[in-house]
Amino acid sequence: MTVSQLDNFAQKTREFAFSDEDFNALRTLVKEHTGIHLSDQKRELVYGRISRRLRALNLDSFLEYRALLTEANGKEIVEFCNAITTNLTSFFRESHHFEYVRDQILAPLVNDARGARRLRIWCAGCSSGEEPYSLAMTIRETIPDASRWDIKILATDLDSEVLGRGQRGLYTSDRVRDMQAARRERFFRQTTHNGQLAYQVTPDLQQLITFKQLNLMNPFPMKGPLDAIFCRNVVIYFDKDTQRDLFGRMAQLQRPGAVLFLGHSESLFKVSTDYSLIGKTIYRRV
Ligand SMILES: C[S@@+](CC[C@H](N)C(=O)[O-])C[C@H]1O[C@@H](n2cnc3c(N)ncnc32)[C@H](O)[C@@H]1O
């Protein structure tokens, strides 16, 4: 079957009609609200995710849904953005970044008897919390007296639903299955949730993290300086201009020597000259 035959087939078998106009109107809104650029190839993804919203709201057409999105209270926009964003994450994802934090950021601070006992880290696009909790575990493991330091991890995301999960810190057993047993035992309490085995992060991790909803397209409320920013697997769907603007604003929050971590398929090539590459997707503020 050719691409256009497949498209026709999809149109005929769909529960809701989904025109070019619907797709274009929705992707314009996505770009405006999240910075995410949806290519033509994302058409089926948008149909699949948003038709769930139509069903949940008992609507008959995408046109009705588009009208709801433009209503003054803007409530559905939040659900719409939540439905579109991709929240894939895991504990210690791209583990070399956490090894870098341990060896190159935390260990020198611990060994410097006269150094400042202060650390500010931002996880921008933290999804359901696995990334900031991995950082918190790295900190607790490397700085024995971390409670006496001034350490703050700010964890932000656009998606209110995943952010709520991060804040709660309750994970199903499959999420922690691959974690070293000693780590799991130290930082999680076994419990049950909906009759299933679940794992609750310990308060000493939660104490280090503040979860806040923040759209990276909007002005940043914090002032910095930030020792490290994790912005991993977030900008992959942003166009270059949006990335340039975002990293330009992030650079203003960091002093020379501070570190920025990107996701495995992301880069600052032709995006920012405020940072230099010092490792695998690890950048230093110049
Ligand atoms: C694929 S997850 C990455 C999670 C984590 N950083 C990691 O690498 O495991 C991308 C996250 O970026 C968030 N995101 C996308 N656009 C955003 C925006 N404009 N502002 C804030 N967060 C955004 C999504 O909601 C999603 O949770």
mmCIF file of C-alpha atoms and ligand atoms in Angstrom:
data_model
loop_
_atom_site.group_PDB
_atom_site.id
_atom_site.type_symbol
_atom_site.label_atom_id
_atom_site.label_comp_id
_atom_site.label_asym_id
_atom_site.label_seq_id
_atom_site.Cartn_x
_atom_site.Cartn_y
_atom_site.Cartn_z
ATOM 1 C CA MET A 1 0.000 0.000 0.000
ATOM 2 C CA THR A 2 1.280 3.524 -0.773
ATOM 3 C CA VAL A 3 1.408 6.242 1.922
ATOM 4 C CA SER A 4 -1.690 7.994 0.520
ATOM 5 C CA GLN A 5 -3.587 4.676 0.325
ATOM 6 C CA LEU A 6 -2.670 4.044 3.962
ATOM 7 C CA ASP A 7 -3.864 7.538 4.825
ATOM 8 C CA ASN A 8 -7.200 6.945 3.077
ATOM 9 C CA PHE A 9 -7.556 3.626 4.851
ATOM 10 C CA ALA A 10 -6.865 5.290 8.203
ATOM 11 C CA GLN A 11 -9.459 8.001 7.445
ATOM 12 C CA LYS A 12 -12.134 5.411 6.654
ATOM 13 C CA THR A 13 -11.521 3.292 9.745
ATOM 14 C CA ARG A 14 -11.349 6.206 12.176
ATOM 15 C CA GLU A 15 -13.912 6.722 14.910
ATOM 16 C CA PHE A 16 -13.677 10.535 14.449
ATOM 17 C CA ALA A 17 -13.037 12.471 11.241
ATOM 18 C CA PHE A 18 -9.598 14.104 11.429
ATOM 19 C CA SER A 19 -8.918 16.645 8.698
ATOM 20 C CA ASP A 20 -5.700 18.447 7.713
ATOM 21 C CA GLU A 21 -7.231 21.545 9.250
ATOM 22 C CA ASP A 22 -7.755 19.730 12.568
ATOM 23 C CA PHE A 23 -4.186 18.444 12.590
ATOM 24 C CA ASN A 24 -2.691 21.814 11.652
ATOM 25 C CA ALA A 25 -4.764 23.711 14.213
ATOM 26 C CA LEU A 26 -3.749 21.266 16.962
ATOM 27 C CA ARG A 27 -0.074 21.289 16.085
ATOM 28 C CA THR A 28 -0.026 25.089 16.015
ATOM 29 C CA LEU A 29 -1.436 25.066 19.540
ATOM 30 C CA VAL A 30 1.118 22.471 20.655
ATOM 31 C CA LYS A 31 3.967 24.619 19.286
ATOM 32 C CA GLU A 32 2.590 27.732 20.971
ATOM 33 C CA HIS A 33 2.115 26.103 24.359
ATOM 34 C CA THR A 34 4.984 23.643 24.632
ATOM 35 C CA GLY A 35 7.562 24.521 21.985
ATOM 36 C CA ILE A 36 7.133 21.008 20.582
ATOM 37 C CA HIS A 37 7.227 20.854 16.802
ATOM 38 C CA LEU A 38 5.023 18.041 15.475
ATOM 39 C CA SER A 39 6.080 16.842 12.025
ATOM 40 C CA ASP A 40 3.630 15.363 9.484
ATOM 41 C CA GLN A 41 4.675 11.917 10.699
ATOM 42 C CA LYS A 42 3.110 12.644 14.107
ATOM 43 C CA ARG A 43 -0.408 12.856 12.676
ATOM 44 C CA GLU A 44 -1.483 9.390 13.838
ATOM 45 C CA LEU A 45 0.077 9.947 17.249
ATOM 46 C CA VAL A 46 -1.945 13.153 17.656
ATOM 47 C CA TYR A 47 -5.116 11.432 16.477
ATOM 48 C CA GLY A 48 -4.589 8.513 18.867
ATOM 49 C CA ARG A 49 -3.827 10.597 21.937
ATOM 50 C CA ILE A 50 -6.453 13.291 21.401
ATOM 51 C CA SER A 51 -9.295 10.969 20.409
ATOM 52 C CA ARG A 52 -8.961 9.621 23.975
ATOM 53 C CA ARG A 53 -9.751 13.153 25.206
ATOM 54 C CA LEU A 54 -12.785 13.319 22.864
ATOM 55 C CA ARG A 55 -14.097 10.078 24.327
ATOM 56 C CA ALA A 56 -13.442 11.201 27.896
ATOM 57 C CA LEU A 57 -15.304 14.461 27.238
ATOM 58 C CA ASN A 58 -18.117 12.812 25.252
ATOM 59 C CA LEU A 59 -17.431 14.934 22.183
ATOM 60 C CA ASP A 60 -18.349 13.967 18.628
ATOM 61 C CA SER A 61 -15.732 15.785 16.607
ATOM 62 C CA PHE A 62 -12.309 17.392 16.609
ATOM 63 C CA LEU A 63 -14.010 20.656 15.720
ATOM 64 C CA GLU A 64 -15.880 20.611 19.036
ATOM 65 C CA TYR A 65 -12.643 19.765 20.783
ATOM 66 C CA ARG A 66 -10.831 22.676 19.130
ATOM 67 C CA ALA A 67 -13.610 25.013 20.270
ATOM 68 C CA LEU A 68 -13.172 23.740 23.833
ATOM 69 C CA LEU A 69 -9.438 24.413 23.668
ATOM 70 C CA THR A 70 -9.988 28.061 22.827
ATOM 71 C CA GLU A 71 -12.478 28.604 25.654
ATOM 72 C CA ALA A 72 -11.508 31.355 28.059
ATOM 73 C CA ASN A 73 -10.741 29.311 31.190
ATOM 74 C CA GLY A 74 -8.020 27.345 29.346
ATOM 75 C CA LYS A 75 -8.614 24.222 31.467
ATOM 76 C CA GLU A 76 -8.503 21.735 28.631
ATOM 77 C CA ILE A 77 -5.207 23.132 27.341
ATOM 78 C CA VAL A 78 -3.476 21.538 30.332
ATOM 79 C CA GLU A 79 -4.993 18.118 29.548
ATOM 80 C CA PHE A 80 -4.192 18.621 25.879
ATOM 81 C CA CYS A 81 -0.500 19.312 26.603
ATOM 82 C CA ASN A 82 -0.394 16.395 29.054
ATOM 83 C CA ALA A 83 -1.772 14.120 26.320
ATOM 84 C CA ILE A 84 0.787 15.222 23.734
ATOM 85 C CA THR A 85 3.994 15.189 25.768
ATOM 86 C CA THR A 86 6.130 12.060 25.887
ATOM 87 C CA ASN A 87 7.105 11.238 29.455
ATOM 88 C CA LEU A 88 9.444 8.292 29.027
ATOM 89 C CA THR A 89 12.009 8.193 31.822
ATOM 90 C CA SER A 90 13.678 5.802 34.249
ATOM 91 C CA PHE A 91 15.888 5.779 37.339
ATOM 92 C CA PHE A 92 19.558 6.407 36.498
ATOM 93 C CA ARG A 93 18.751 6.770 32.809
ATOM 94 C CA GLU A 94 21.999 7.557 30.959
ATOM 95 C CA SER A 95 23.905 6.546 34.068
ATOM 96 C CA HIS A 96 27.187 8.190 32.978
ATOM 97 C CA HIS A 97 25.636 11.565 33.883
ATOM 98 C CA PHE A 98 25.137 10.488 37.497
ATOM 99 C CA GLU A 99 28.684 9.103 37.602
ATOM 100 C CA TYR A 100 29.887 12.502 36.364
ATOM 101 C CA VAL A 101 27.899 14.270 39.072
ATOM 102 C CA ARG A 102 29.375 11.939 41.710
ATOM 103 C CA ASP A 103 33.000 12.092 40.552
ATOM 104 C CA GLN A 104 33.372 15.544 39.017
ATOM 105 C CA ILE A 105 30.911 17.711 40.932
ATOM 106 C CA LEU A 106 30.209 16.187 44.346
ATOM 107 C CA ALA A 107 33.522 14.472 45.224
ATOM 108 C CA PRO A 108 35.619 17.651 44.724
ATOM 109 C CA LEU A 109 33.157 19.571 46.902
ATOM 110 C CA VAL A 110 33.375 16.927 49.631
ATOM 111 C CA ASN A 111 37.177 16.957 49.468
ATOM 112 C CA ASP A 112 37.420 20.732 49.647
ATOM 113 C CA ALA A 113 37.333 21.340 53.379
ATOM 114 C CA ARG A 114 36.854 25.085 52.945
ATOM 115 C CA GLY A 115 34.451 24.899 49.977
ATOM 116 C CA ALA A 116 30.875 26.123 50.060
ATOM 117 C CA ARG A 117 28.462 23.444 51.240
ATOM 118 C CA ARG A 118 25.865 24.667 48.819
ATOM 119 C CA LEU A 119 24.440 23.092 45.689
ATOM 120 C CA ARG A 120 21.637 24.091 43.323
ATOM 121 C CA ILE A 121 20.478 21.711 40.619
ATOM 122 C CA TRP A 122 17.543 22.057 38.228
ATOM 123 C CA CYS A 123 15.872 19.122 36.495
ATOM 124 C CA ALA A 124 14.001 20.812 33.656
ATOM 125 C CA GLY A 125 11.466 18.352 32.220
ATOM 126 C CA CYS A 126 11.676 15.904 35.125
ATOM 127 C CA SER A 127 8.649 13.818 34.099
ATOM 128 C CA SER A 128 7.514 11.486 36.936
ATOM 129 C CA GLY A 129 10.533 12.172 39.142
ATOM 130 C CA GLU A 130 12.960 9.330 38.419
ATOM 131 C CA GLU A 131 15.647 11.805 37.286
ATOM 132 C CA PRO A 132 15.604 14.118 40.360
ATOM 133 C CA TYR A 133 15.358 11.101 42.691
ATOM 134 C CA SER A 134 18.383 9.543 40.955
ATOM 135 C CA LEU A 135 20.237 12.784 41.629
ATOM 136 C CA ALA A 136 19.091 12.834 45.237
ATOM 137 C CA MET A 137 20.317 9.230 45.688
ATOM 138 C CA THR A 138 23.682 10.163 44.142
ATOM 139 C CA ILE A 139 23.941 13.083 46.565
ATOM 140 C CA ARG A 140 23.023 11.008 49.641
ATOM 141 C CA GLU A 141 25.498 8.315 48.625
ATOM 142 C CA THR A 142 28.377 10.741 47.994
ATOM 143 C CA ILE A 143 27.895 13.356 50.707
ATOM 144 C CA PRO A 144 27.494 11.532 54.027
ATOM 145 C CA ASP A 145 26.514 14.686 55.940
ATOM 146 C CA ALA A 146 24.302 16.092 53.158
ATOM 147 C CA SER A 147 21.681 17.125 55.734
ATOM 148 C CA ARG A 148 24.089 19.766 56.997
ATOM 149 C CA TRP A 149 24.682 21.158 53.508
ATOM 150 C CA ASP A 150 22.474 23.644 51.697
ATOM 151 C CA ILE A 151 21.307 21.456 48.813
ATOM 152 C CA LYS A 152 18.261 22.030 46.650
ATOM 153 C CA ILE A 153 17.056 20.186 43.571
ATOM 154 C CA LEU A 154 14.312 21.949 41.658
ATOM 155 C CA ALA A 155 12.307 19.503 39.538
ATOM 156 C CA THR A 156 9.953 21.024 36.974
ATOM 157 C CA ASP A 157 7.709 19.829 34.184
ATOM 158 C CA LEU A 158 4.915 21.149 32.059
ATOM 159 C CA ASP A 159 2.802 18.041 32.589
ATOM 160 C CA SER A 160 0.864 18.325 35.827
ATOM 161 C CA GLU A 161 -0.081 14.650 35.891
ATOM 162 C CA VAL A 162 3.476 13.230 35.832
ATOM 163 C CA LEU A 163 4.653 15.962 38.163
ATOM 164 C CA GLY A 164 2.065 14.816 40.734
ATOM 165 C CA ARG A 165 3.451 11.296 40.500
ATOM 166 C CA GLY A 166 6.970 12.588 41.043
ATOM 167 C CA GLN A 167 5.865 14.553 44.068
ATOM 168 C CA ARG A 168 4.230 11.490 45.562
ATOM 169 C CA GLY A 169 7.325 9.336 44.970
ATOM 170 C CA LEU A 170 5.426 6.058 44.736
ATOM 171 C CA TYR A 171 6.593 3.658 42.038
ATOM 172 C CA THR A 172 5.446 0.271 40.777
ATOM 173 C CA SER A 173 7.920 -2.569 41.229
ATOM 174 C CA ASP A 174 8.857 -2.693 37.517
ATOM 175 C CA ARG A 175 10.224 0.868 37.803
ATOM 176 C CA VAL A 176 12.805 -0.145 40.421
ATOM 177 C CA ARG A 177 13.488 -3.691 39.204
ATOM 178 C CA ASP A 178 16.809 -2.854 37.535
ATOM 179 C CA MET A 179 18.128 -0.774 40.405
ATOM 180 C CA GLN A 180 20.964 -2.150 42.555
ATOM 181 C CA ALA A 181 19.337 -4.008 45.460
ATOM 182 C CA ALA A 182 21.345 -2.075 48.078
ATOM 183 C CA ARG A 183 20.155 1.200 46.646
ATOM 184 C CA ARG A 184 16.540 0.062 46.519
ATOM 185 C CA GLU A 185 16.695 -1.101 50.116
ATOM 186 C CA ARG A 186 18.281 2.111 51.314
ATOM 187 C CA PHE A 187 16.063 4.602 49.510
ATOM 188 C CA PHE A 188 12.651 2.888 49.155
ATOM 189 C CA ARG A 189 10.073 1.404 51.484
ATOM 190 C CA GLN A 190 8.026 -1.517 50.195
ATOM 191 C CA THR A 191 4.304 -0.947 50.276
ATOM 192 C CA THR A 192 1.192 -1.843 48.292
ATOM 193 C CA HIS A 193 -0.774 0.274 45.879
ATOM 194 C CA ASN A 194 -4.017 -0.936 44.281
ATOM 195 C CA GLY A 195 -3.198 -4.385 45.640
ATOM 196 C CA GLN A 196 0.204 -4.456 43.916
ATOM 197 C CA LEU A 197 3.702 -4.315 45.345
ATOM 198 C CA ALA A 198 4.956 -0.707 45.189
ATOM 199 C CA TYR A 199 7.934 1.310 46.368
ATOM 200 C CA GLN A 200 7.797 4.600 48.240
ATOM 201 C CA VAL A 201 10.888 6.845 48.181
ATOM 202 C CA THR A 202 12.202 7.787 51.611
ATOM 203 C CA PRO A 203 11.733 11.292 53.073
ATOM 204 C CA ASP A 204 15.491 11.973 53.000
ATOM 205 C CA LEU A 205 15.294 12.006 49.194
ATOM 206 C CA GLN A 206 12.097 14.021 49.095
ATOM 207 C CA GLN A 207 13.591 16.644 51.420
ATOM 208 C CA LEU A 208 16.131 17.549 48.756
ATOM 209 C CA ILE A 209 13.600 18.102 45.954
ATOM 210 C CA THR A 210 10.972 20.729 45.206
ATOM 211 C CA PHE A 211 8.552 19.820 42.410
ATOM 212 C CA LYS A 212 6.992 22.716 40.503
ATOM 213 C CA GLN A 213 5.012 23.057 37.324
ATOM 214 C CA LEU A 214 6.931 25.142 34.802
ATOM 215 C CA ASN A 215 6.531 25.540 31.076
ATOM 216 C CA LEU A 216 9.987 26.086 29.583
ATOM 217 C CA MET A 217 8.427 28.414 27.011
ATOM 218 C CA ASN A 218 7.586 30.869 29.806
ATOM 219 C CA PRO A 219 10.013 33.155 31.682
ATOM 220 C CA PHE A 220 11.906 31.333 34.447
ATOM 221 C CA PRO A 221 10.883 32.314 37.972
ATOM 222 C CA MET A 222 14.268 31.447 39.544
ATOM 223 C CA LYS A 223 17.375 33.575 39.638
ATOM 224 C CA GLY A 224 20.293 31.151 39.908
ATOM 225 C CA PRO A 225 23.169 30.666 39.945
ATOM 226 C CA LEU A 226 22.664 26.975 39.239
ATOM 227 C CA ASP A 227 25.558 24.539 39.573
ATOM 228 C CA ALA A 228 23.975 22.031 37.217
ATOM 229 C CA ILE A 229 20.991 21.837 34.899
ATOM 230 C CA PHE A 230 19.561 18.560 33.668
ATOM 231 C CA CYS A 231 17.541 19.198 30.515
ATOM 232 C CA ARG A 232 17.516 15.729 29.039
ATOM 233 C CA ASN A 233 15.272 14.351 26.329
ATOM 234 C CA VAL A 234 13.099 17.453 26.442
ATOM 235 C CA VAL A 235 14.237 19.624 23.536
ATOM 236 C CA ILE A 236 14.373 16.794 21.023
ATOM 237 C CA TYR A 237 11.038 17.961 19.546
ATOM 238 C CA PHE A 238 11.802 21.714 19.766
ATOM 239 C CA ASP A 239 12.946 23.517 16.625
ATOM 240 C CA LYS A 240 16.398 25.159 16.608
ATOM 241 C CA ASP A 241 15.115 28.697 17.271
ATOM 242 C CA THR A 242 13.171 27.513 20.303
ATOM 243 C CA GLN A 243 16.270 25.645 21.542
ATOM 244 C CA ARG A 244 18.457 28.736 21.000
ATOM 245 C CA ASP A 245 16.119 30.881 23.054
ATOM 246 C CA LEU A 246 15.805 28.262 25.806
ATOM 247 C CA PHE A 247 19.528 27.588 26.241
ATOM 248 C CA GLY A 248 20.261 31.324 26.018
ATOM 249 C CA ARG A 249 17.992 31.829 29.027
ATOM 250 C CA MET A 250 19.435 28.816 30.859
ATOM 251 C CA ALA A 251 22.970 30.173 30.319
ATOM 252 C CA GLN A 252 21.951 33.336 32.189
ATOM 253 C CA LEU A 253 21.259 31.178 35.252
ATOM 254 C CA GLN A 254 24.705 29.602 35.259
ATOM 255 C CA ARG A 255 28.201 30.893 36.055
ATOM 256 C CA PRO A 256 31.297 29.842 34.100
ATOM 257 C CA GLY A 257 32.211 26.276 35.062
ATOM 258 C CA ALA A 258 28.633 25.200 35.813
ATOM 259 C CA VAL A 259 27.359 22.131 33.993
ATOM 260 C CA LEU A 260 24.483 21.339 31.636
ATOM 261 C CA PHE A 261 23.370 17.792 30.811
ATOM 262 C CA LEU A 262 21.403 16.995 27.650
ATOM 263 C CA GLY A 263 19.750 13.775 26.465
ATOM 264 C CA HIS A 264 21.568 11.167 24.389
ATOM 265 C CA SER A 265 20.298 12.441 21.018
ATOM 266 C CA GLU A 266 20.503 16.163 21.790
ATOM 267 C CA SER A 267 23.284 18.667 21.130
ATOM 268 C CA LEU A 268 24.105 22.369 21.315
ATOM 269 C CA PHE A 269 25.742 22.328 17.883
ATOM 270 C CA LYS A 270 24.601 25.515 16.110
ATOM 271 C CA VAL A 271 22.353 26.220 19.098
ATOM 272 C CA SER A 272 24.544 27.802 21.772
ATOM 273 C CA THR A 273 28.086 29.128 22.130
ATOM 274 C CA ASP A 274 27.595 29.746 25.857
ATOM 275 C CA TYR A 275 28.624 26.161 26.589
ATOM 276 C CA SER A 276 31.488 23.909 25.541
ATOM 277 C CA LEU A 277 31.216 20.151 25.198
ATOM 278 C CA ILE A 278 33.225 18.350 27.913
ATOM 279 C CA GLY A 279 31.826 14.807 27.807
ATOM 280 C CA LYS A 280 29.088 12.656 26.331
ATOM 281 C CA THR A 281 26.204 15.188 26.139
ATOM 282 C CA ILE A 282 27.803 17.088 29.047
ATOM 283 C CA TYR A 283 28.449 20.813 28.609
ATOM 284 C CA ARG A 284 30.287 23.395 30.689
ATOM 285 C CA ARG A 285 29.242 27.049 30.856
ATOM 286 C CA VAL A 286 32.085 29.115 29.357
HETATM 287 C C1 LIG B 1 10.912 12.254 27.623
HETATM 288 S S1 LIG B 1 10.621 13.116 29.118
HETATM 289 C C2 LIG B 1 12.263 13.208 29.756
HETATM 290 C C3 LIG B 1 12.311 13.005 31.256
HETATM 291 C C4 LIG B 1 13.724 13.058 31.856
HETATM 292 N N1 LIG B 1 14.322 14.338 31.669
HETATM 293 C C5 LIG B 1 14.592 11.961 31.289
HETATM 294 O O1 LIG B 1 15.444 12.230 30.453
HETATM 295 O O2 LIG B 1 14.409 10.808 31.673
HETATM 296 C C6 LIG B 1 10.348 14.781 28.523
HETATM 297 C C7 LIG B 1 9.608 15.662 29.511
HETATM 298 O O3 LIG B 1 9.674 17.000 29.057
HETATM 299 C C8 LIG B 1 8.455 17.643 29.379
HETATM 300 N N2 LIG B 1 8.251 18.816 28.524
HETATM 301 C C9 LIG B 1 8.023 18.877 27.182
HETATM 302 N N3 LIG B 1 7.844 20.132 26.782
HETATM 303 C C10 LIG B 1 7.981 20.913 27.881
HETATM 304 C C11 LIG B 1 7.904 22.315 28.121
HETATM 305 N N4 LIG B 1 7.645 23.175 27.150
HETATM 306 N N5 LIG B 1 8.084 22.758 29.379
HETATM 307 C C12 LIG B 1 8.352 21.898 30.393
HETATM 308 N N6 LIG B 1 8.429 20.566 30.244
HETATM 309 C C13 LIG B 1 8.243 20.077 28.993
HETATM 310 C C14 LIG B 1 7.420 16.553 29.134
HETATM 311 O O4 LIG B 1 6.210 16.815 29.833
HETATM 312 C C15 LIG B 1 8.145 15.307 29.615
HETATM 313 O O5 LIG B 1 7.794 14.968 30.935
#
